[in-house]
C-alpha positions as MATLAB code, in Angstrom:
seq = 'XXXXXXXXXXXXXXXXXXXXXXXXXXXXXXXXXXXXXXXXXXXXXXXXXXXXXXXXXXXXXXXXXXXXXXXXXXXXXXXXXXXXXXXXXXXXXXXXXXXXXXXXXXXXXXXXXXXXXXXXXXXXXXXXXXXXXXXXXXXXXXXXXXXXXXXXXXXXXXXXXXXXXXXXXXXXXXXXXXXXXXXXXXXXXXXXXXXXXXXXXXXXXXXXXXXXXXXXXXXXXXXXXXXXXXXXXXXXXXXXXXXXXXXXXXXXXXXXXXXXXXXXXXXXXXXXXXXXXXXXXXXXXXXXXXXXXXXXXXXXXXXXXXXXXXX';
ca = [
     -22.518    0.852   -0.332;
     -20.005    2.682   -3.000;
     -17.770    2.951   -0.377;
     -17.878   -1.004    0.675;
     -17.817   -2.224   -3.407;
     -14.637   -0.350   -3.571;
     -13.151   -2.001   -0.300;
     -14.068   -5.125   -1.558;
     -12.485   -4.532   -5.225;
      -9.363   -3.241   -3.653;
      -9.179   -6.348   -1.241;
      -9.843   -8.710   -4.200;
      -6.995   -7.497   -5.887;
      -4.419   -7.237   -3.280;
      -5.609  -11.150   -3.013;
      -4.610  -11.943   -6.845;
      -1.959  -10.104   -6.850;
      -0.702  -12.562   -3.917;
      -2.199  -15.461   -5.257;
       0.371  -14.505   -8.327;
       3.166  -13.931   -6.520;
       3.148  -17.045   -4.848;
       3.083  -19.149   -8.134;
       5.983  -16.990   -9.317;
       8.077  -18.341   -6.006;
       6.536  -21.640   -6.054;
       7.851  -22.368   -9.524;
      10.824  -20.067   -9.468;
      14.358  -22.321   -9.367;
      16.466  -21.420   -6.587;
      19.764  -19.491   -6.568;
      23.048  -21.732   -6.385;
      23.563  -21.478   -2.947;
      27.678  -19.864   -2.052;
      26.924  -19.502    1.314;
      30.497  -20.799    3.500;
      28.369  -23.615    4.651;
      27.427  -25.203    1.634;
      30.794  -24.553    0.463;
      32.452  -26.432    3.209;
      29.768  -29.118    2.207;
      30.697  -29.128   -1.063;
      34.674  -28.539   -0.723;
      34.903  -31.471    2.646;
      33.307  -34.698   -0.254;
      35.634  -33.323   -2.758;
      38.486  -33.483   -0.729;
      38.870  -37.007   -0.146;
      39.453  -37.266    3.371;
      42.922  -35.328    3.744;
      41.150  -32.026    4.211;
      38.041  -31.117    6.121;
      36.687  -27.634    6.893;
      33.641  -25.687    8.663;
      33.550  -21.777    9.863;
      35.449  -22.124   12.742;
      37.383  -24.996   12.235;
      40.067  -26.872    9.304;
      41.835  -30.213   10.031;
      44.297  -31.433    7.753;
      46.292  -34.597    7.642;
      50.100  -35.281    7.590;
      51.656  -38.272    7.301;
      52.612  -40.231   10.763;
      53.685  -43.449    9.493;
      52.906  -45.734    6.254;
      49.677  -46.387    7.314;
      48.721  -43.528    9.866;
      47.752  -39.759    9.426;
      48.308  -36.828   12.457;
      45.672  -35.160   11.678;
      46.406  -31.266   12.911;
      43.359  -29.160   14.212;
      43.291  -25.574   13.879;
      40.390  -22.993   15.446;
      40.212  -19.680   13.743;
      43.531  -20.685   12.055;
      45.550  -21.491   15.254;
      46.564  -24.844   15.830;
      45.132  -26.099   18.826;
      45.610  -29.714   19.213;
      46.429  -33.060   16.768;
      44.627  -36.082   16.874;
      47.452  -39.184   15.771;
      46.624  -42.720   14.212;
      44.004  -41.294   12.052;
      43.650  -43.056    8.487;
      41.264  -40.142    6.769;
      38.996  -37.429    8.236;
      35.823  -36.973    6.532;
      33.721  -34.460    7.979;
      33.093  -31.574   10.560;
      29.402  -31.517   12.205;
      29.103  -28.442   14.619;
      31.998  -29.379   17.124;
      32.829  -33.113   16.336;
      35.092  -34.181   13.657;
      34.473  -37.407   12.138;
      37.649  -39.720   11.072;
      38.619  -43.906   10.423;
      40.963  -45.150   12.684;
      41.418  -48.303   14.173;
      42.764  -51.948   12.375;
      38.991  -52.096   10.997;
      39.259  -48.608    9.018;
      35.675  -47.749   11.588;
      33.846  -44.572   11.866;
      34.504  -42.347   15.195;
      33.993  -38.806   15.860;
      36.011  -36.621   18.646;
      34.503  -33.403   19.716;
      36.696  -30.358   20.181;
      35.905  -28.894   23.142;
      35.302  -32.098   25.318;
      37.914  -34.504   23.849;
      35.032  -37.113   23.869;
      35.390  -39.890   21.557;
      32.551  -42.296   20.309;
      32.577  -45.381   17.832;
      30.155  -44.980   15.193;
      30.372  -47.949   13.309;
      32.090  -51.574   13.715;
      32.843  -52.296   10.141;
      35.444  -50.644    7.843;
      34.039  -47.286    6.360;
      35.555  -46.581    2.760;
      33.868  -42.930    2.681;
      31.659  -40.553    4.082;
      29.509  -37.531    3.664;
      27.874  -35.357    6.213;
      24.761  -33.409    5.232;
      22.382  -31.181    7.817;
      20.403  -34.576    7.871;
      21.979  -37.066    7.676;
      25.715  -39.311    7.580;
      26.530  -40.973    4.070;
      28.981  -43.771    4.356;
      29.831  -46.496    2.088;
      31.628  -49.582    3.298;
      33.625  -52.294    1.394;
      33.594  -54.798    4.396;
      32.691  -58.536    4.117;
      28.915  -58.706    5.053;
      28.872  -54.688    5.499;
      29.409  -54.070    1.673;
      27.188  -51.186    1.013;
      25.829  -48.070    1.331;
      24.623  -46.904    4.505;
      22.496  -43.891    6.291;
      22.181  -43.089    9.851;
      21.663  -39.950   12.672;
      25.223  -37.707   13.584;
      24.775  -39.457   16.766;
      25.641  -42.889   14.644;
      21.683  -44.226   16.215;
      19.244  -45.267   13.410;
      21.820  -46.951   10.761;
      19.856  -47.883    7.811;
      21.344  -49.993    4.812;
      20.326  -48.154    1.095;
      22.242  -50.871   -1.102;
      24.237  -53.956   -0.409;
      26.664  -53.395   -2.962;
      30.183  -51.531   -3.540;
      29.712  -48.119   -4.750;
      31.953  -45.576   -4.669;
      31.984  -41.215   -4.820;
      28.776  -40.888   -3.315;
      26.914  -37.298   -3.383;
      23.553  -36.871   -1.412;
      21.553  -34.438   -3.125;
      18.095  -34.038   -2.495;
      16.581  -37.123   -1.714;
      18.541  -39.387   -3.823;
      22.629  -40.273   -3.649;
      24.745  -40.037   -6.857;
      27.651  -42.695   -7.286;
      30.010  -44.429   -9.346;
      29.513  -48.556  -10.271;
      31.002  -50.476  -13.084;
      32.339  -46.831  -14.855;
      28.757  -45.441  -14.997;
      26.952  -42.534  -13.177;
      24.062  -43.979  -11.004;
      21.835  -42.689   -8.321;
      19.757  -44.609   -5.754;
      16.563  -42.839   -4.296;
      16.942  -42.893   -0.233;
      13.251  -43.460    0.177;
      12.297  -45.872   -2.869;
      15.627  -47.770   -3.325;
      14.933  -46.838   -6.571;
      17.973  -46.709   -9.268;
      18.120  -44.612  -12.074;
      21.886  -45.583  -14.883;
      22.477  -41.631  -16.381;
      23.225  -43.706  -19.959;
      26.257  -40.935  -20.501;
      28.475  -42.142  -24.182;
      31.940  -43.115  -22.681;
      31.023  -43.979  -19.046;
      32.486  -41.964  -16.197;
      35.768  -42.292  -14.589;
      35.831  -39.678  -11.618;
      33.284  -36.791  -11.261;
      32.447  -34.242   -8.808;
      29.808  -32.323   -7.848;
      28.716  -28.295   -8.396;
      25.291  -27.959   -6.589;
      23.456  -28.187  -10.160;
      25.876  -29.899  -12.278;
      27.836  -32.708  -11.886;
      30.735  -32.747  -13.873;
      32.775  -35.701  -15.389;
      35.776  -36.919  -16.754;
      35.040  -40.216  -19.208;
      37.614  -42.950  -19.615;
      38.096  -41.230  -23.178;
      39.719  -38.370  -21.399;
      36.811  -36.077  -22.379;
      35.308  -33.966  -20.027;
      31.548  -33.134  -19.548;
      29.052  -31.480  -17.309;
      25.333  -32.733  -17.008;
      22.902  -30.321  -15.493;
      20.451  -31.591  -13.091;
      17.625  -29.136  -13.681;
      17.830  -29.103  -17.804;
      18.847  -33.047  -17.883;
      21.313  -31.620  -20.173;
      24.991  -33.282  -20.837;
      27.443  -30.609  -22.892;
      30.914  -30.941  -23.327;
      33.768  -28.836  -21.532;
      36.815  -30.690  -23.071;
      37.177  -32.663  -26.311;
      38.947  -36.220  -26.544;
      42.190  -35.442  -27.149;
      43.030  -32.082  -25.890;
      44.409  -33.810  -22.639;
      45.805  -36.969  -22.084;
      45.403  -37.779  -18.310;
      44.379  -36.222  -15.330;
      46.130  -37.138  -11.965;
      43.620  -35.328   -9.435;
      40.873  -33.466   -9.848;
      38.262  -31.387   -7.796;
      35.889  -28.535   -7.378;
      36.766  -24.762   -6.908;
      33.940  -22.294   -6.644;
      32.326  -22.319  -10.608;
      35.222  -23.839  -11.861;
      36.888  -27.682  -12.256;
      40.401  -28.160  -11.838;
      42.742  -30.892  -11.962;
      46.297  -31.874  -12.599;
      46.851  -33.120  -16.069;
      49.289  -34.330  -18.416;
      49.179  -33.501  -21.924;
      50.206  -35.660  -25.043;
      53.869  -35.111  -24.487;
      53.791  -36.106  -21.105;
      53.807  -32.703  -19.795;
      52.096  -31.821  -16.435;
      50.044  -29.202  -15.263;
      47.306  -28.147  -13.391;
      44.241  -25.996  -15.013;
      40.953  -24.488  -14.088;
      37.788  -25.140  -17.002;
      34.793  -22.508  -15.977;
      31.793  -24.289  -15.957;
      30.305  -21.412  -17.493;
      31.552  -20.318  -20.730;
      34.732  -23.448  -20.653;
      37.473  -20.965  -20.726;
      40.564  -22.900  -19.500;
      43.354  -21.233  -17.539;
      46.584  -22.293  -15.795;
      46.828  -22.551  -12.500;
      50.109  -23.947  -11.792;
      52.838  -25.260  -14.176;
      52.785  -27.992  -11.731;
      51.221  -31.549  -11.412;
      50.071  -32.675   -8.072;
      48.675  -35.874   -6.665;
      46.256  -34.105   -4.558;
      44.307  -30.791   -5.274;
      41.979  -29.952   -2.484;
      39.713  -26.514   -1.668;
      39.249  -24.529    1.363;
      37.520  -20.972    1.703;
      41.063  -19.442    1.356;
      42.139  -21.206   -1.655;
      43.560  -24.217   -3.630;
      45.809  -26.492   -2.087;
      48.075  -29.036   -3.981;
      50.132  -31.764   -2.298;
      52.866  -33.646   -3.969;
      55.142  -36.070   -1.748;
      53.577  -35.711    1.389;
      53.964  -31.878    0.879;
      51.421  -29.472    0.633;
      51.748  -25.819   -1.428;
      49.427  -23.237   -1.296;
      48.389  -22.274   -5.321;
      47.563  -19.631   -7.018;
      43.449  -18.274   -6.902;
      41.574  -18.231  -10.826;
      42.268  -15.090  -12.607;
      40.300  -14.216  -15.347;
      37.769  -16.689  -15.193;
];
């Protein structure tokens, strides 16, 4: 009988003590996730169509004519084939790369082992964004303006909004865009939309897994933190004058800027602790990110930059 009660009290606390551990986990916020395929995630909607990554394979566009892009595919940095009258590439899902071409500006995707080709869409597609889920696009198209949501596969298109939106970012089960110089996000399920009432509106932002930092028309620059509901500043009004491109590089926002004399240059802020370093004593009209750096393109030309030191 001794022998049972103490079983029993032994059993009974091996049972809180997992009872408390699983609260812990349950309400424990999850680690920013820097795994290469988030990054690639992250780095391919930043990058605005000219540069798309995943872990085996980077496409890049050059210019073929005024309107037309050959875009250049490598495999474990080799080039292995190019893909001409492309207008942007926007994502890579697995093997398939998905790209605008055609008079209409629609939707395909190629796959790189196969060379198969499908239409996705029939309507002009001004972006997109590929998540494990879903495809993200947004179109500005008479009678497709929008935001839409279907399969990889292009089956099961669904229409979220019926009206022009623009820098979309999925996250969770809501998107996050720009309308009218103001932050907004649309929930998937609901159609529900919430206006982020930020002083100064927003001009461009981009996104950091928890943050989503922004650049105001009153050249200030801000982050707002999705878990705190917190906006802080990273840059005062004044400090810079202009920004000419802009993106996301690890824990830190860069962009090409021009200061009060006219001056160009492009900088990294930490999101951190907002230390601000030089990158390059260079503007560009393009920045984009891959997993082996910055890349900055200035007439048609692109130049490999410097990585953050001392950040």
């Amino acid at each position: 009988m001794v022998t049972y009660m103490k079983w029993r009290k032994q059993i009974v606390g091996l049972l809180f003590i997992v009872i408390i551990i699983g609260i812990i986990m349950l309400f424990h916020s999850p680690k920013v996730d820097k795994s290469p395929s988030f990054l690639n995630d992250i780095y391919n909607m930043q990058n605005g169509g000219v540069i798309v990554q995943n872990n085996t394979f980077i496409c890049y566009c050059a210019v073929q004519d005024s309107e037309n892009y050959r875009v250049a595919v490598l495999k474990d940095g080799e080039h292995i084939t190019s893909i001409n009258d492309v207008h942007r590439c926007y994502a890579i899902w697995c093997d398939w790369l998905y790209y605008a071409a055609g008079r209409e500006n629609c939707l395909y995707r190629i796959n790189f082992n196969t060379n198969e080709r499908q239409c996705l869409t029939d309507f002009n597609c001004s972006e997109v964004v590929i998540t494990n889920e879903k495809l993200y696009i947004t179109s500005g198209a008479e009678q497709h303006t929008g935001l839409y949501i279907m399969n990889h596969d292009g089956s099961e298109i669904e229409q979220v909004c019926d009206y022009s939106i623009s820098n979309i970012v999925p996250y969770d089960d809501c998107v996050y865009f720009c309308r009218e110089h103001k932050l907004q996000k649309i929930d998937i399920l609901t159609k529900e939309v919430q206006v982020f009432d930020f002083d100064g509106g927003v001009s461009r932002y981009c996104l950091c897994k928890e943050k989503i930092i922004f650049w105001t028309p009153s050249n200030c620059l801000k982050q707002y933190d999705f878990q705190k509901e917190k906006t802080t500043n990273l840059i005062q009004a004044g400090e810079i004058a202009g920004v000419v491109s802009t993106n996301i590089y690890e824990d830190c926002w860069i962009s090409s800027t021009i200061d009060l004399y006219g001056h160009g240059k492009t900088i990294a802020v930490n999101f951190g602790n907002g230390r601000v370093s030089t990158i390059s004593s260079d503007k560009y009209s393009g920045l984009y990110v891959t997993n082996n750096g910055i890349i900055g393109e200035s007439e048609g030309r692109f130049f490999c930059l410097d990585r953050i030191e001392g950040r």
